[in-house]
Amino acid sequence: MEQPVTLGRITRPSGEEPEAPEVLEALVGEALTARVTLDDHGTVTSWNAGAERLLGYSAGQMTGRRAADLLAEPIPVRGGMPALAGLPRWNGDVALRHRDGHKLTVRILAHHREPGTGAPAWLIVSALTGRQPRPGLDDVLVGWSFAQSPCCAMAIYDTRLRLRRANADMERAVALTEDEMRGLRVSEIVDNEAGVQAEQSMARVLRTGEPQYDENYLRAPGEDHEHAWSAFTSALRDPEGVIQGVCLSAHDMTEQFRARQRLQLIAEAGRRIGSTLDVTRTAQELADVTVPVLADFTGVDLLTELDDLHEPPAHPVPADGPLLLRRVALRSVTSGAPEAVGAVGRVESYPEGSAPFESLRTGQPAVHAVTDAAVAGWLARDPARAARVRAFGVHSIMTVPLAARGTTLGVAFFARYRSPGAFRHDDAVLAGELAARAAVSIDNARRYTRERATAVTLQRSLLPRRLPRQAAVEVASRYLPAGAHAGVGGDWFDVIPLSGARVALVVGDVVGHGLHASATMGRLRTAVRTLADIDLPCDELLTHLDDLVARLNTEEERGTESTAPADTPGPAPFPGPAPFPGPPEPAGYPETSADVGATCLYAVYDPVSRRCCFAGAGHPVPALVSPDGTVELVGLPAAPPLGVGGLPYEATEVEIPEGSLLALYTNGLVENRDRDIDTGVRKLREALARPAPSLDALCDTVLADLLPRRPADDVALLIARTRALDAGQVATWAVPDDPSAVAQTRKDVVAQLERWGLSDAVFVTELVVSELVTNAIRHAEPPIQLRLIHDSTLICEVSDGGNTAPHLRRARSYDEGGRGLLLVAQLTERWGTRQGATGKTIWAEQSLSLPSLQ
């Protein structure tokens, strides 16, 4: 048999085309039924040939007239029967007046269509073929049908597709007697898509002789729930093999259909619930899956204790109430969910005895009719909720606790008001399975959100809260953590003031996500600042950093081996059977990788020489924007990431015009799964080339042009505009290798300070210069050079050809020397030594805001 193709609630064999309307009309004989349609006011809108044959009026004479004008007697109303306008269907005998004046009693069947379908309000049909079974043929057809078909709801139709016989099961299925159906087509007996499809199948049987199979789902008048039917249509043949009729047999497969529907819903839930690591999104997915298949309204409420990301208490339900729950998701068959008492985000208080309270206290799903004493008592104390229940006709509710890994999270609330059937035990079992699935996903999301918040807090605490003030560059920065689904990474940046008015710009990226990456980032950033503080060259600094990462890897591997041997058993599984497998733990949570890897770009800019030294370790190269707007990438030698070891790092020095822009960034800015790095770099260059009123505005422009709303990786961006010190702010002297040169040097320094208007700094500067120059002449090698740099601070530098760095020591009371550097350290803000290619430089920096010591 061919596989069925689902058409809403009706299925038909694939590849079958419906019978052409003109073929079907010729087959059934439209004039064998009087068919009339009426609008809401009872006015005739259509009148067929059968109606003309029955009452003598033509369609032109009746269209637009009131149907009530044809009544010879009032329609009989049985005791207690509601108004006809409120019925989905009516059938009975009606006395009508023929055009020639005589009265005739007609058996009619009237279908009331749903408003808004575009169809006439009423369809009225009456069969013109006789009411009594035709002797002979009908008896033979009945015999053939019971000999050729199994016992079930059965009806026999002739070759004009008019009903001849129906058994008791069929009468119960459509709530009409055989006499009331005789002579009507199936589409006139059942005024819906199922009737039309059954008639199409009958016509196909008469044409091909092949049996047909259909499925439909409908509710008979007077029933409060729908039934699923499998319908078999087969030909009835005489002994010569000639088709004399059609047998329609329908089997009630409601229970099988519901079981299949539950399995489909569980499968759909497995596909849709838990698609993200977001608590609210997961709760909404539960609500979306269950409406309208399981409920007409679903609300998901979580304990307010979960708001602060802490673990909920062991006993979240108070002994005597109230219970505070926050609505995080809802879904309704009615647009806008007007039946909801609490909107999303609102906290509701549920007293002891309320359905959510009791469901959480017992830990079991609960099904209630709104007329139950417990529910009625709860609604009596909540007038607003009771008013919504009455207004929408809510008749059945169900509450299911949300719990995972022994932790109570909240409750799911289900209600029915449009679906006539009440919740049953199997609905509670199904809802419990769906809630269990959602609870595991919500708990995953909650735990992940808590870890991510911790990691973000840690990472932000390790990043610079504000960039230091320095004279070399004007800087702006941005740091964007990855979207919630990716976790927090280890991107970082830094601006480090160096001696000689220089500045170091650093951007790095630790491989991985989570607390491990954030902690590693903090260790590397601290190491970079420490190495920068001793003024290591760019390439040498990265070499030391590479050694550090390699040692971290070794320590992590040893720690993993000692704490988690191969034969260590894993944690015991959560007790109790699971209805179906839950989702896996979020990726990267908890993080178990022991590997440490990182990339880094280190740059040092000197505003005196306007030269910048770059060194990279597997990191994207920086972009340089000239004052005229030209954007180029700084060419750096290829180098491995940190931690690989064994390969040298090389430095590149570039002269940079004043007012140029340097853009340092991590790969998350230019590379993602939808775009290769070359495209990202091209878009970055285009964004940097556009004029911007400020560096902050330029940062925002770059991020807006290159990043999606929720980036998949962390992004660090550092943009610096270079400055240059004027030649008049720097004074340099070559100092002879002779102790007598110290006095002249002091005079030159005092004169320079007077020209700069720094008379208040003369006393301290004289002492510093005298000490540093004297030490260089006594203990170092020529050439000796003195340099003063005047900017926001006053920097004194003495360079020599030696490689031995001085150090502070405590002078003894009888020592004649040894107090010079101690005096320098006390009189200046900071001092230090840096090594050069041909010697060293000792420097001291003093603040110009300090009061004079004279």
mmCIF file of N, CA and C in Angstrom, residues 299-410:
data_model
loop_
_atom_site.group_PDB
_atom_site.id
_atom_site.type_symbol
_atom_site.label_atom_id
_atom_site.label_comp_id
_atom_site.label_asym_id
_atom_site.label_seq_id
_atom_site.Cartn_x
_atom_site.Cartn_y
_atom_site.Cartn_z
ATOM 1 N N GLY A 299 1.270 27.812 31.227
ATOM 2 C CA GLY A 299 2.134 28.785 31.885
ATOM 3 C C GLY A 299 3.248 28.059 32.621
ATOM 4 N N VAL A 300 4.444 28.611 32.572
ATOM 5 C CA VAL A 300 5.587 28.019 33.265
ATOM 6 C C VAL A 300 6.075 29.023 34.293
ATOM 7 N N ASP A 301 6.066 28.607 35.560
ATOM 8 C CA ASP A 301 6.460 29.465 36.670
ATOM 9 C C ASP A 301 7.660 28.850 37.382
ATOM 10 N N LEU A 302 8.651 29.681 37.700
ATOM 11 C CA LEU A 302 9.836 29.224 38.413
ATOM 12 C C LEU A 302 9.922 29.899 39.778
ATOM 13 N N LEU A 303 10.581 29.217 40.715
ATOM 14 C CA LEU A 303 10.756 29.764 42.057
ATOM 15 C C LEU A 303 11.533 31.075 41.999
ATOM 16 N N THR A 304 11.108 32.031 42.789
ATOM 17 C CA THR A 304 11.804 33.321 42.799
ATOM 18 C C THR A 304 13.220 33.189 43.362
ATOM 19 N N GLU A 305 13.482 32.097 44.105
ATOM 20 C CA GLU A 305 14.832 31.900 44.634
ATOM 21 C C GLU A 305 15.864 31.716 43.526
ATOM 22 N N LEU A 306 15.403 31.374 42.324
ATOM 23 C CA LEU A 306 16.326 31.179 41.211
ATOM 24 C C LEU A 306 16.765 32.490 40.581
ATOM 25 N N ASP A 307 16.126 33.601 40.972
ATOM 26 C CA ASP A 307 16.439 34.879 40.330
ATOM 27 C C ASP A 307 17.888 35.294 40.556
ATOM 28 N N ASP A 308 18.431 35.002 41.743
ATOM 29 C CA ASP A 308 19.783 35.470 42.063
ATOM 30 C C ASP A 308 20.862 34.462 41.705
ATOM 31 N N LEU A 309 20.474 33.404 40.949
ATOM 32 C CA LEU A 309 21.409 32.395 40.451
ATOM 33 C C LEU A 309 22.013 31.543 41.550
ATOM 34 N N HIS A 310 21.465 31.623 42.757
ATOM 35 C CA HIS A 310 21.948 30.760 43.817
ATOM 36 C C HIS A 310 21.194 29.442 43.779
ATOM 37 N N GLU A 311 21.715 28.465 44.522
ATOM 38 C CA GLU A 311 21.013 27.199 44.613
ATOM 39 C C GLU A 311 19.714 27.397 45.382
ATOM 40 N N PRO A 312 18.599 26.840 44.873
ATOM 41 C CA PRO A 312 17.348 26.952 45.614
ATOM 42 C C PRO A 312 17.438 26.186 46.924
ATOM 43 N N PRO A 313 16.640 26.554 47.927
ATOM 44 C CA PRO A 313 16.701 25.852 49.214
ATOM 45 C C PRO A 313 16.265 24.399 49.077
ATOM 46 N N ALA A 314 16.690 23.602 50.059
ATOM 47 C CA ALA A 314 16.347 22.180 50.029
ATOM 48 C C ALA A 314 14.844 21.963 50.099
ATOM 49 N N HIS A 315 14.152 22.803 50.815
ATOM 50 C CA HIS A 315 12.693 22.701 50.928
ATOM 51 C C HIS A 315 12.078 24.015 50.456
ATOM 52 N N PRO A 316 11.890 24.162 49.131
ATOM 53 C CA PRO A 316 11.447 25.453 48.587
ATOM 54 C C PRO A 316 9.996 25.779 48.880
ATOM 55 N N VAL A 317 9.184 24.784 49.251
ATOM 56 C CA VAL A 317 7.766 25.028 49.496
ATOM 57 C C VAL A 317 7.560 25.281 50.974
ATOM 58 N N PRO A 318 7.120 26.476 51.355
ATOM 59 C CA PRO A 318 6.905 26.749 52.780
ATOM 60 C C PRO A 318 5.810 25.857 53.352
ATOM 61 N N ALA A 319 5.897 25.634 54.636
ATOM 62 C CA ALA A 319 4.951 24.711 55.276
ATOM 63 C C ALA A 319 3.518 25.213 55.183
ATOM 64 N N ASP A 320 3.311 26.504 55.339
ATOM 65 C CA ASP A 320 1.946 27.030 55.351
ATOM 66 C C ASP A 320 1.748 28.183 54.371
ATOM 67 N N GLY A 321 2.628 28.288 53.370
ATOM 68 C CA GLY A 321 2.453 29.294 52.327
ATOM 69 C C GLY A 321 2.868 30.676 52.786
ATOM 70 N N PRO A 322 2.788 31.683 51.895
ATOM 71 C CA PRO A 322 2.479 31.488 50.468
ATOM 72 C C PRO A 322 3.732 31.073 49.681
ATOM 73 N N LEU A 323 3.498 30.598 48.464
ATOM 74 C CA LEU A 323 4.571 30.186 47.557
ATOM 75 C C LEU A 323 4.723 31.258 46.484
ATOM 76 N N LEU A 324 5.943 31.778 46.318
ATOM 77 C CA LEU A 324 6.200 32.831 45.333
ATOM 78 C C LEU A 324 6.809 32.218 44.079
ATOM 79 N N LEU A 325 6.143 32.433 42.958
ATOM 80 C CA LEU A 325 6.604 31.925 41.670
ATOM 81 C C LEU A 325 6.616 33.060 40.657
ATOM 82 N N ARG A 326 7.623 33.044 39.795
ATOM 83 C CA ARG A 326 7.717 34.058 38.743
ATOM 84 C C ARG A 326 7.325 33.420 37.409
ATOM 85 N N ARG A 327 6.388 34.061 36.715
ATOM 86 C CA ARG A 327 5.968 33.575 35.404
ATOM 87 C C ARG A 327 7.084 33.882 34.388
ATOM 88 N N VAL A 328 7.614 32.839 33.755
ATOM 89 C CA VAL A 328 8.702 33.021 32.795
ATOM 90 C C VAL A 328 8.277 32.709 31.371
ATOM 91 N N ALA A 329 7.141 32.032 31.181
ATOM 92 C CA ALA A 329 6.696 31.707 29.828
ATOM 93 C C ALA A 329 5.214 31.398 29.849
ATOM 94 N N LEU A 330 4.528 31.659 28.736
ATOM 95 C CA LEU A 330 3.129 31.274 28.585
ATOM 96 C C LEU A 330 2.811 31.140 27.109
ATOM 97 N N ARG A 331 1.759 30.384 26.829
ATOM 98 C CA ARG A 331 1.287 30.194 25.456
ATOM 99 C C ARG A 331 -0.191 29.876 25.510
ATOM 100 N N SER A 332 -0.954 30.385 24.561
ATOM 101 C CA SER A 332 -2.395 30.195 24.548
ATOM 102 C C SER A 332 -2.869 30.007 23.120
ATOM 103 N N VAL A 333 -4.012 29.318 22.978
ATOM 104 C CA VAL A 333 -4.647 29.213 21.668
ATOM 105 C C VAL A 333 -5.303 30.532 21.285
ATOM 106 N N THR A 334 -5.498 31.416 22.249
ATOM 107 C CA THR A 334 -6.084 32.728 22.006
ATOM 108 C C THR A 334 -4.968 33.753 21.899
ATOM 109 N N SER A 335 -4.976 34.541 20.832
ATOM 110 C CA SER A 335 -3.922 35.515 20.610
ATOM 111 C C SER A 335 -3.822 36.484 21.784
ATOM 112 N N GLY A 336 -2.599 36.681 22.258
ATOM 113 C CA GLY A 336 -2.371 37.592 23.359
ATOM 114 C C GLY A 336 -2.566 36.982 24.729
ATOM 115 N N ALA A 337 -3.020 35.737 24.796
ATOM 116 C CA ALA A 337 -3.234 35.025 26.070
ATOM 117 C C ALA A 337 -4.021 35.876 27.066
ATOM 118 N N PRO A 338 -5.245 36.311 26.696
ATOM 119 C CA PRO A 338 -6.005 37.158 27.628
ATOM 120 C C PRO A 338 -6.460 36.420 28.874
ATOM 121 N N GLU A 339 -6.450 35.084 28.854
ATOM 122 C CA GLU A 339 -6.896 34.341 30.026
ATOM 123 C C GLU A 339 -5.844 34.287 31.122
ATOM 124 N N ALA A 340 -4.590 34.708 30.817
ATOM 125 C CA ALA A 340 -3.512 34.653 31.801
ATOM 126 C C ALA A 340 -3.718 35.718 32.871
ATOM 127 N N VAL A 341 -3.599 35.314 34.118
ATOM 128 C CA VAL A 341 -3.701 36.269 35.228
ATOM 129 C C VAL A 341 -2.378 37.002 35.401
ATOM 130 N N GLY A 342 -1.266 36.287 35.313
ATOM 131 C CA GLY A 342 0.043 36.892 35.481
ATOM 132 C C GLY A 342 0.791 36.972 34.166
ATOM 133 N N ALA A 343 1.318 38.140 33.837
ATOM 134 C CA ALA A 343 2.115 38.316 32.630
ATOM 135 C C ALA A 343 3.519 37.776 32.859
ATOM 136 N N VAL A 344 4.260 37.605 31.776
ATOM 137 C CA VAL A 344 5.631 37.118 31.879
ATOM 138 C C VAL A 344 6.455 38.116 32.691
ATOM 139 N N GLY A 345 7.191 37.619 33.662
ATOM 140 C CA GLY A 345 8.005 38.451 34.537
ATOM 141 C C GLY A 345 7.350 38.789 35.856
ATOM 142 N N ARG A 346 6.050 38.564 35.960
ATOM 143 C CA ARG A 346 5.339 38.924 37.182
ATOM 144 C C ARG A 346 5.458 37.816 38.227
ATOM 145 N N VAL A 347 5.565 38.213 39.487
ATOM 146 C CA VAL A 347 5.631 37.265 40.599
ATOM 147 C C VAL A 347 4.229 37.078 41.162
ATOM 148 N N GLU A 348 3.795 35.816 41.265
ATOM 149 C CA GLU A 348 2.482 35.473 41.800
ATOM 150 C C GLU A 348 2.652 34.748 43.127
ATOM 151 N N SER A 349 1.736 35.019 44.051
ATOM 152 C CA SER A 349 1.733 34.374 45.361
ATOM 153 C C SER A 349 0.633 33.320 45.382
ATOM 154 N N TYR A 350 0.999 32.078 45.647
ATOM 155 C CA TYR A 350 0.044 30.973 45.675
ATOM 156 C C TYR A 350 -0.105 30.493 47.119
ATOM 157 N N PRO A 351 -1.318 30.564 47.650
ATOM 158 C CA PRO A 351 -1.508 30.165 49.050
ATOM 159 C C PRO A 351 -1.537 28.651 49.211
ATOM 160 N N GLU A 352 -1.448 28.226 50.438
ATOM 161 C CA GLU A 352 -1.589 26.803 50.738
ATOM 162 C C GLU A 352 -2.971 26.339 50.275
ATOM 163 N N GLY A 353 -3.007 25.176 49.642
ATOM 164 C CA GLY A 353 -4.257 24.642 49.108
ATOM 165 C C GLY A 353 -4.467 24.936 47.643
ATOM 166 N N SER A 354 -3.700 25.885 47.079
ATOM 167 C CA SER A 354 -3.823 26.147 45.647
ATOM 168 C C SER A 354 -3.195 24.999 44.880
ATOM 169 N N ALA A 355 -3.604 24.849 43.614
ATOM 170 C CA ALA A 355 -3.125 23.722 42.813
ATOM 171 C C ALA A 355 -1.600 23.737 42.644
ATOM 172 N N PRO A 356 -0.964 24.873 42.285
ATOM 173 C CA PRO A 356 0.504 24.857 42.166
ATOM 174 C C PRO A 356 1.196 24.538 43.487
ATOM 175 N N PHE A 357 0.682 25.085 44.576
ATOM 176 C CA PHE A 357 1.289 24.844 45.887
ATOM 177 C C PHE A 357 1.268 23.357 46.218
ATOM 178 N N GLU A 358 0.113 22.728 46.070
ATOM 179 C CA GLU A 358 -0.016 21.321 46.435
ATOM 180 C C GLU A 358 0.781 20.421 45.493
ATOM 181 N N SER A 359 0.861 20.785 44.221
ATOM 182 C CA SER A 359 1.618 19.972 43.284
ATOM 183 C C SER A 359 3.104 19.998 43.616
ATOM 184 N N LEU A 360 3.629 21.167 44.007
ATOM 185 C CA LEU A 360 5.028 21.245 44.391
ATOM 186 C C LEU A 360 5.284 20.561 45.729
ATOM 187 N N ARG A 361 4.310 20.634 46.634
ATOM 188 C CA ARG A 361 4.509 20.000 47.936
ATOM 189 C C ARG A 361 4.551 18.480 47.803
ATOM 190 N N THR A 362 3.694 17.922 46.953
ATOM 191 C CA THR A 362 3.664 16.466 46.785
ATOM 192 C C THR A 362 4.692 15.974 45.774
ATOM 193 N N GLY A 363 5.129 16.873 44.870
ATOM 194 C CA GLY A 363 6.061 16.463 43.836
ATOM 195 C C GLY A 363 5.427 15.628 42.747
ATOM 196 N N GLN A 364 4.100 15.662 42.621
ATOM 197 C CA GLN A 364 3.387 14.833 41.655
ATOM 198 C C GLN A 364 2.475 15.697 40.795
ATOM 199 N N PRO A 365 2.270 15.298 39.521
ATOM 200 C CA PRO A 365 1.270 16.007 38.708
ATOM 201 C C PRO A 365 -0.122 15.829 39.310
ATOM 202 N N ALA A 366 -0.949 16.820 39.077
ATOM 203 C CA ALA A 366 -2.315 16.771 39.608
ATOM 204 C C ALA A 366 -3.289 17.291 38.559
ATOM 205 N N VAL A 367 -4.437 16.598 38.434
ATOM 206 C CA VAL A 367 -5.490 16.969 37.496
ATOM 207 C C VAL A 367 -6.723 17.351 38.296
ATOM 208 N N HIS A 368 -7.338 18.475 37.938
ATOM 209 C CA HIS A 368 -8.505 18.956 38.670
ATOM 210 C C HIS A 368 -9.550 19.489 37.703
ATOM 211 N N ALA A 369 -10.803 19.283 38.044
ATOM 212 C CA ALA A 369 -11.894 20.045 37.442
ATOM 213 C C ALA A 369 -12.070 21.306 38.265
ATOM 214 N N VAL A 370 -12.476 22.393 37.615
ATOM 215 C CA VAL A 370 -12.603 23.648 38.363
ATOM 216 C C VAL A 370 -13.710 23.582 39.397
ATOM 217 N N THR A 371 -14.565 22.559 39.280
ATOM 218 C CA THR A 371 -15.630 22.394 40.272
ATOM 219 C C THR A 371 -15.183 21.603 41.488
ATOM 220 N N ASP A 372 -13.947 21.057 41.465
ATOM 221 C CA ASP A 372 -13.450 20.353 42.646
ATOM 222 C C ASP A 372 -13.417 21.294 43.841
ATOM 223 N N ALA A 373 -13.641 20.729 45.002
ATOM 224 C CA ALA A 373 -13.730 21.550 46.211
ATOM 225 C C ALA A 373 -12.432 22.320 46.458
ATOM 226 N N ALA A 374 -11.272 21.665 46.249
ATOM 227 C CA ALA A 374 -9.999 22.334 46.505
ATOM 228 C C ALA A 374 -9.793 23.515 45.566
ATOM 229 N N VAL A 375 -10.102 23.308 44.282
ATOM 230 C CA VAL A 375 -9.930 24.392 43.312
ATOM 231 C C VAL A 375 -10.946 25.496 43.566
ATOM 232 N N ALA A 376 -12.178 25.111 43.850
ATOM 233 C CA ALA A 376 -13.201 26.121 44.124
ATOM 234 C C ALA A 376 -12.818 26.978 45.325
ATOM 235 N N GLY A 377 -12.241 26.344 46.364
ATOM 236 C CA GLY A 377 -11.806 27.109 47.532
ATOM 237 C C GLY A 377 -10.680 28.066 47.207
ATOM 238 N N TRP A 378 -9.736 27.602 46.361
ATOM 239 C CA TRP A 378 -8.632 28.479 45.947
ATOM 240 C C TRP A 378 -9.154 29.665 45.152
ATOM 241 N N LEU A 379 -10.062 29.412 44.184
ATOM 242 C CA LEU A 379 -10.593 30.494 43.357
ATOM 243 C C LEU A 379 -11.422 31.466 44.173
ATOM 244 N N ALA A 380 -12.062 30.970 45.205
ATOM 245 C CA ALA A 380 -12.857 31.863 46.050
ATOM 246 C C ALA A 380 -11.981 32.901 46.744
ATOM 247 N N ARG A 381 -10.705 32.553 46.972
ATOM 248 C CA ARG A 381 -9.787 33.494 47.618
ATOM 249 C C ARG A 381 -9.023 34.349 46.592
ATOM 250 N N ASP A 382 -9.266 34.093 45.323
ATOM 251 C CA ASP A 382 -8.573 34.824 44.255
ATOM 252 C C ASP A 382 -9.614 35.294 43.234
ATOM 253 N N PRO A 383 -10.297 36.399 43.503
ATOM 254 C CA PRO A 383 -11.394 36.854 42.618
ATOM 255 C C PRO A 383 -10.935 37.110 41.182
ATOM 256 N N ALA A 384 -9.746 37.653 40.993
ATOM 257 C CA ALA A 384 -9.279 37.950 39.627
ATOM 258 C C ALA A 384 -9.127 36.667 38.823
ATOM 259 N N ARG A 385 -8.558 35.645 39.414
ATOM 260 C CA ARG A 385 -8.385 34.374 38.713
ATOM 261 C C ARG A 385 -9.741 33.726 38.460
ATOM 262 N N ALA A 386 -10.615 33.785 39.447
ATOM 263 C CA ALA A 386 -11.948 33.195 39.291
ATOM 264 C C ALA A 386 -12.709 33.865 38.152
ATOM 265 N N ALA A 387 -12.543 35.183 37.997
ATOM 266 C CA ALA A 387 -13.234 35.898 36.929
ATOM 267 C C ALA A 387 -12.729 35.438 35.562
ATOM 268 N N ARG A 388 -11.428 35.198 35.415
ATOM 269 C CA ARG A 388 -10.892 34.713 34.139
ATOM 270 C C ARG A 388 -11.406 33.303 33.849
ATOM 271 N N VAL A 389 -11.480 32.473 34.873
ATOM 272 C CA VAL A 389 -11.966 31.108 34.683
ATOM 273 C C VAL A 389 -13.399 31.125 34.169
ATOM 274 N N ARG A 390 -14.226 31.979 34.743
ATOM 275 C CA ARG A 390 -15.621 32.064 34.301
ATOM 276 C C ARG A 390 -15.721 32.669 32.909
ATOM 277 N N ALA A 391 -14.948 33.707 32.641
ATOM 278 C CA ALA A 391 -15.051 34.405 31.364
ATOM 279 C C ALA A 391 -14.668 33.509 30.190
ATOM 280 N N PHE A 392 -13.675 32.663 30.369
ATOM 281 C CA PHE A 392 -13.198 31.828 29.258
ATOM 282 C C PHE A 392 -13.728 30.407 29.330
ATOM 283 N N GLY A 393 -14.453 30.089 30.365
ATOM 284 C CA GLY A 393 -15.031 28.755 30.458
ATOM 285 C C GLY A 393 -14.020 27.668 30.740
ATOM 286 N N VAL A 394 -12.974 27.981 31.492
ATOM 287 C CA VAL A 394 -11.990 26.970 31.857
ATOM 288 C C VAL A 394 -12.681 25.892 32.681
ATOM 289 N N HIS A 395 -12.517 24.640 32.264
ATOM 290 C CA HIS A 395 -13.220 23.566 32.967
ATOM 291 C C HIS A 395 -12.279 22.523 33.538
ATOM 292 N N SER A 396 -11.012 22.512 33.103
ATOM 293 C CA SER A 396 -10.085 21.496 33.593
ATOM 294 C C SER A 396 -8.688 22.088 33.656
ATOM 295 N N ILE A 397 -7.971 21.800 34.763
ATOM 296 C CA ILE A 397 -6.610 22.311 34.925
ATOM 297 C C ILE A 397 -5.697 21.160 35.329
ATOM 298 N N MET A 398 -4.405 21.364 35.093
ATOM 299 C CA MET A 398 -3.408 20.354 35.447
ATOM 300 C C MET A 398 -2.132 21.085 35.841
ATOM 301 N N THR A 399 -1.519 20.664 36.944
ATOM 302 C CA THR A 399 -0.256 21.234 37.403
ATOM 303 C C THR A 399 0.779 20.132 37.475
ATOM 304 N N VAL A 400 2.003 20.458 36.993
ATOM 305 C CA VAL A 400 3.082 19.472 36.959
ATOM 306 C C VAL A 400 4.336 20.136 37.522
ATOM 307 N N PRO A 401 4.955 19.550 38.557
ATOM 308 C CA PRO A 401 6.181 20.152 39.110
ATOM 309 C C PRO A 401 7.347 20.018 38.147
ATOM 310 N N LEU A 402 8.239 20.993 38.203
ATOM 311 C CA LEU A 402 9.482 20.968 37.428
ATOM 312 C C LEU A 402 10.624 20.705 38.404
ATOM 313 N N ALA A 403 11.263 19.566 38.264
ATOM 314 C CA ALA A 403 12.363 19.195 39.154
ATOM 315 C C ALA A 403 13.405 18.432 38.356
ATOM 316 N N ALA A 404 14.673 18.652 38.705
ATOM 317 C CA ALA A 404 15.777 17.968 38.023
ATOM 318 C C ALA A 404 16.927 17.815 38.991
ATOM 319 N N ARG A 405 17.540 16.639 38.994
ATOM 320 C CA ARG A 405 18.710 16.350 39.831
ATOM 321 C C ARG A 405 18.433 16.642 41.300
ATOM 322 N N GLY A 406 17.221 16.333 41.725
ATOM 323 C CA GLY A 406 16.855 16.537 43.115
ATOM 324 C C GLY A 406 16.563 17.971 43.484
ATOM 325 N N THR A 407 16.536 18.865 42.512
ATOM 326 C CA THR A 407 16.293 20.283 42.771
ATOM 327 C C THR A 407 14.929 20.677 42.226
ATOM 328 N N THR A 408 14.103 21.279 43.065
ATOM 329 C CA THR A 408 12.796 21.777 42.631
ATOM 330 C C THR A 408 12.975 23.146 41.988
ATOM 331 N N LEU A 409 12.441 23.300 40.780
ATOM 332 C CA LEU A 409 12.632 24.533 40.009
ATOM 333 C C LEU A 409 11.372 25.375 39.907
ATOM 334 N N GLY A 410 10.211 24.727 39.797
ATOM 335 C CA GLY A 410 8.966 25.479 39.610
ATOM 336 C C GLY A 410 7.846 24.543 39.248
#
